PDB file of C-alpha atoms and ligand atoms in Angstrom:
ATOM      1  CA  UNK B   1     213.734  63.909 -53.041  1.00 80.00           C
ATOM      2  CA  UNK B   2     211.694  61.481 -55.058  1.00 85.00           C
ATOM      3  CA  UNK B   3     210.074  58.292 -53.924  1.00 85.00           C
ATOM      4  CA  UNK B   4     209.812  55.157 -56.021  1.00 87.00           C
ATOM      5  CA  UNK B   5     207.643  52.167 -55.379  1.00 88.00           C
ATOM      6  CA  UNK B   6     210.038  49.258 -55.607  1.00 91.00           C
ATOM      7  CA  UNK B   7     209.581  45.529 -55.901  1.00 91.00           C
ATOM      8  CA  UNK B   8     212.090  42.816 -55.299  1.00 92.00           C
ATOM      9  CA  UNK B   9     212.114  39.625 -57.338  1.00 91.00           C
ATOM     10  CA  UNK B  10     210.091  37.898 -54.628  1.00 91.00           C
ATOM     11  CA  UNK B  11     207.358  40.454 -55.035  1.00 89.00           C
ATOM     12  CA  UNK B  12     207.909  42.429 -51.829  1.00 91.00           C
ATOM     13  CA  UNK B  13     206.856  45.987 -52.306  1.00 90.00           C
ATOM     14  CA  UNK B  14     208.552  48.875 -50.551  1.00 89.00           C
ATOM     15  CA  UNK B  15     209.401  52.483 -51.060  1.00 88.00           C
ATOM     16  CA  UNK B  16     212.774  53.919 -51.855  1.00 88.00           C
ATOM     17  CA  UNK B  17     213.721  57.539 -51.450  1.00 87.00           C
ATOM     18  CA  UNK B  18     216.298  59.046 -53.770  1.00 90.00           C
ATOM     19  CA  UNK B  19     217.854  62.416 -54.323  1.00 89.00           C
ATOM     20  CA  UNK B  20     217.085  62.115 -58.020  1.00 89.00           C
ATOM     21  CA  UNK B  21     216.272  59.561 -60.681  1.00 87.00           C
ATOM     22  CA  UNK B  22     220.010  59.443 -61.490  1.00 91.00           C
ATOM     23  CA  UNK B  23     220.697  58.561 -57.892  1.00 91.00           C
ATOM     24  CA  UNK B  24     218.220  55.700 -58.171  1.00 91.00           C
ATOM     25  CA  UNK B  25     219.864  54.414 -61.340  1.00 91.00           C
ATOM     26  CA  UNK B  26     223.297  54.667 -59.757  1.00 92.00           C
ATOM     27  CA  UNK B  27     222.327  52.824 -56.584  1.00 91.00           C
ATOM     28  CA  UNK B  28     220.578  50.183 -58.613  1.00 90.00           C
ATOM     29  CA  UNK B  29     223.586  49.740 -60.903  1.00 89.00           C
ATOM     30  CA  UNK B  30     225.850  49.328 -57.884  1.00 90.00           C
ATOM     31  CA  UNK B  31     223.539  46.774 -56.290  1.00 88.00           C
ATOM     32  CA  UNK B  32     222.870  49.010 -53.346  1.00 90.00           C
ATOM     33  CA  UNK B  33     219.149  48.534 -53.530  1.00 92.00           C
ATOM     34  CA  UNK B  34     218.220  45.780 -51.124  1.00 92.00           C
ATOM     35  CA  UNK B  35     214.790  44.448 -50.297  1.00 92.00           C
ATOM     36  CA  UNK B  36     214.148  45.153 -46.597  1.00 90.00           C
ATOM     37  CA  UNK B  37     212.127  41.944 -46.331  1.00 92.00           C
ATOM     38  CA  UNK B  38     214.341  39.297 -47.900  1.00 96.00           C
ATOM     39  CA  UNK B  39     217.579  41.201 -48.599  1.00 93.00           C
ATOM     40  CA  UNK B  40     217.277  40.435 -52.274  1.00 92.00           C
ATOM     41  CA  UNK B  41     219.309  42.712 -54.490  1.00 91.00           C
ATOM     42  CA  UNK B  42     217.043  42.067 -57.437  1.00 91.00           C
ATOM     43  CA  UNK B  43     215.092  45.213 -56.958  1.00 91.00           C
ATOM     44  CA  UNK B  44     213.316  47.216 -59.591  1.00 90.00           C
ATOM     45  CA  UNK B  45     210.711  49.903 -59.875  1.00 87.00           C
ATOM     46  CA  UNK B  46     207.236  48.542 -59.491  1.00 79.00           C
ATOM     47  CA  UNK B  47     205.811  48.522 -63.000  1.00 64.00           C
ATOM     48  CA  UNK B  48     202.260  49.436 -62.064  1.00 53.00           C
ATOM     49  CA  UNK B  49     203.151  51.924 -59.353  1.00 46.00           C
ATOM     50  CA  UNK B  50     201.118  55.073 -59.196  1.00 50.00           C
ATOM     51  CA  UNK B  51     202.995  58.177 -60.143  1.00 51.00           C
ATOM     52  CA  UNK B  52     204.346  59.608 -56.919  1.00 52.00           C
ATOM     53  CA  UNK B  53     206.160  62.809 -56.162  1.00 53.00           C
ATOM     54  CA  UNK B  54     207.083  63.496 -59.727  1.00 51.00           C
ATOM     55  CA  UNK B  55     208.664  60.161 -60.623  1.00 50.00           C
ATOM     56  CA  UNK B  56     207.356  60.896 -64.082  1.00 52.00           C
ATOM     57  CA  UNK B  57     205.402  63.615 -65.695  1.00 54.00           C
ATOM     58  CA  UNK B  58     201.904  63.386 -64.299  1.00 55.00           C
ATOM     59  CA  UNK B  59     199.088  63.273 -66.784  1.00 58.00           C
ATOM     60  CA  UNK B  60     197.605  66.712 -66.945  1.00 60.00           C
ATOM     61  CA  UNK B  61     194.341  66.657 -65.026  1.00 70.00           C
ATOM     62  CA  UNK B  62     193.059  69.583 -67.087  1.00 76.00           C
ATOM     63  CA  UNK B  63     190.609  67.413 -68.971  1.00 77.00           C
ATOM     64  CA  UNK B  64     189.150  66.004 -65.769  1.00 79.00           C
ATOM     65  CA  UNK B  65     189.018  69.424 -64.214  1.00 79.00           C
ATOM     66  CA  UNK B  66     187.171  70.826 -67.176  1.00 82.00           C
ATOM     67  CA  UNK B  67     184.628  68.030 -67.104  1.00 81.00           C
ATOM     68  CA  UNK B  68     184.070  68.666 -63.427  1.00 79.00           C
ATOM     69  CA  UNK B  69     183.657  72.373 -64.004  1.00 82.00           C
ATOM     70  CA  UNK B  70     181.161  71.790 -66.751  1.00 82.00           C
ATOM     71  CA  UNK B  71     179.282  69.434 -64.515  1.00 79.00           C
ATOM     72  CA  UNK B  72     179.221  71.877 -61.606  1.00 79.00           C
ATOM     73  CA  UNK B  73     178.258  74.790 -63.770  1.00 83.00           C
ATOM     74  CA  UNK B  74     175.492  72.705 -65.305  1.00 83.00           C
ATOM     75  CA  UNK B  75     174.307  71.563 -61.905  1.00 81.00           C
ATOM     76  CA  UNK B  76     174.211  75.100 -60.599  1.00 83.00           C
ATOM     77  CA  UNK B  77     172.297  76.239 -63.636  1.00 85.00           C
ATOM     78  CA  UNK B  78     169.844  73.398 -63.224  1.00 84.00           C
ATOM     79  CA  UNK B  79     169.236  74.324 -59.596  1.00 84.00           C
ATOM     80  CA  UNK B  80     168.845  77.992 -60.406  1.00 85.00           C
ATOM     81  CA  UNK B  81     166.385  77.266 -63.174  1.00 88.00           C
ATOM     82  CA  UNK B  82     164.307  74.748 -61.273  1.00 88.00           C
ATOM     83  CA  UNK B  83     164.328  76.121 -57.774  1.00 89.00           C
ATOM     84  CA  UNK B  84     162.976  79.194 -56.101  1.00 91.00           C
ATOM     85  CA  UNK B  85     165.540  81.571 -54.712  1.00 91.00           C
ATOM     86  CA  UNK B  86     164.641  82.437 -51.142  1.00 92.00           C
ATOM     87  CA  UNK B  87     167.846  84.200 -50.166  1.00 91.00           C
ATOM     88  CA  UNK B  88     168.737  84.358 -46.484  1.00 92.00           C
ATOM     89  CA  UNK B  89     165.287  82.974 -45.593  1.00 93.00           C
ATOM     90  CA  UNK B  90     166.557  79.613 -46.786  1.00 91.00           C
ATOM     91  CA  UNK B  91     166.812  77.942 -43.341  1.00 92.00           C
ATOM     92  CA  UNK B  92     163.264  79.070 -42.418  1.00 94.00           C
ATOM     93  CA  UNK B  93     161.796  78.029 -45.750  1.00 93.00           C
ATOM     94  CA  UNK B  94     163.593  74.684 -45.703  1.00 92.00           C
ATOM     95  CA  UNK B  95     162.126  74.031 -42.240  1.00 94.00           C
ATOM     96  CA  UNK B  96     158.620  75.042 -43.284  1.00 95.00           C
ATOM     97  CA  UNK B  97     158.771  72.742 -46.286  1.00 93.00           C
ATOM     98  CA  UNK B  98     160.153  69.925 -44.174  1.00 92.00           C
ATOM     99  CA  UNK B  99     157.393  70.268 -41.560  1.00 93.00           C
ATOM    100  CA  UNK B 100     154.687  70.723 -44.195  1.00 94.00           C
ATOM    101  CA  UNK B 101     153.934  74.311 -43.249  1.00 95.00           C
ATOM    102  CA  UNK B 102     154.279  75.504 -46.783  1.00 92.00           C
ATOM    103  CA  UNK B 103     154.083  74.232 -50.318  1.00 90.00           C
ATOM    104  CA  UNK B 104     156.695  71.607 -51.126  1.00 89.00           C
ATOM    105  CA  UNK B 105     159.120  72.855 -53.735  1.00 89.00           C
ATOM    106  CA  UNK B 106     162.760  73.111 -54.572  1.00 88.00           C
ATOM    107  CA  UNK B 107     164.423  76.108 -53.072  1.00 90.00           C
ATOM    108  CA  UNK B 108     167.871  77.493 -52.843  1.00 88.00           C
ATOM    109  CA  UNK B 109     169.274  80.372 -50.913  1.00 89.00           C
ATOM    110  CA  UNK B 110     171.761  81.329 -48.332  1.00 88.00           C
ATOM    111  CA  UNK B 111     172.605  79.698 -45.042  1.00 87.00           C
ATOM    112  CA  UNK B 112     175.581  79.900 -42.782  1.00 88.00           C
ATOM    113  CA  UNK B 113     177.530  76.748 -42.063  1.00 86.00           C
ATOM    114  CA  UNK B 114     175.921  76.707 -38.609  1.00 89.00           C
ATOM    115  CA  UNK B 115     172.425  77.039 -40.031  1.00 90.00           C
ATOM    116  CA  UNK B 116     173.065  74.329 -42.572  1.00 88.00           C
ATOM    117  CA  UNK B 117     174.369  72.072 -39.813  1.00 88.00           C
ATOM    118  CA  UNK B 118     171.239  72.670 -37.725  1.00 91.00           C
ATOM    119  CA  UNK B 119     169.069  71.762 -40.708  1.00 90.00           C
ATOM    120  CA  UNK B 120     170.970  68.554 -41.297  1.00 89.00           C
ATOM    121  CA  UNK B 121     170.680  67.680 -37.617  1.00 91.00           C
ATOM    122  CA  UNK B 122     166.927  68.131 -37.860  1.00 91.00           C
ATOM    123  CA  UNK B 123     166.921  65.664 -40.723  1.00 91.00           C
ATOM    124  CA  UNK B 124     166.385  68.235 -43.435  1.00 88.00           C
ATOM    125  CA  UNK B 125     168.308  67.566 -46.603  1.00 81.00           C
ATOM    126  CA  UNK B 126     170.429  70.464 -47.686  1.00 82.00           C
ATOM    127  CA  UNK B 127     173.316  70.489 -50.080  1.00 78.00           C
ATOM    128  CA  UNK B 128     175.718  73.264 -50.870  1.00 75.00           C
ATOM    129  CA  UNK B 129     175.225  74.845 -54.247  1.00 73.00           C
ATOM    130  CA  UNK B 130     178.229  74.237 -56.452  1.00 69.00           C
ATOM    131  CA  UNK B 131     180.343  77.367 -56.601  1.00 70.00           C
ATOM    132  CA  UNK B 132     179.895  79.635 -59.571  1.00 69.00           C
ATOM    133  CA  UNK B 133     183.268  79.088 -61.153  1.00 64.00           C
ATOM    134  CA  UNK B 134     182.300  79.793 -64.718  1.00 60.00           C
ATOM    135  CA  UNK B 135     183.162  77.859 -67.839  1.00 55.00           C
ATOM    136  CA  UNK B 136     186.702  76.578 -68.175  1.00 49.00           C
ATOM    137  CA  UNK B 137     188.997  78.475 -70.536  1.00 48.00           C
TER     138      UNK B 137
HETATM  139 ZN1   ZN M 201     212.031  40.811 -51.030  1.00 53.37          ZN
END
């Protein structure tokens, strides 16, 4: 099944489900496409519709994905180079820094989801380190 965003001549937008693009063309040619709002038979594919369910070949998101990977890898590197690794002591250290019990600095380390949640609830800013996914390609 494929779904098309359709518009009638009056500008009503609706969705039409078809077995295939041929089926759409056939139903359109036979005037079987009817606007559910005004019953107009002047129905066509919405020109600016987003690509849905494979109505056309989607633009490959590879470029975007690569940019994101580069960004995340760079971010991770930046954190690793500018922060002190405290390992599993992270929740304790983050607390100490927050409450001024130790020198204020950037740290990173390990925390369970539960520990991270506790920190956030105490008003301590923590953010997950971007995953180490390596360079694309
Ligand atoms: Zn209509």
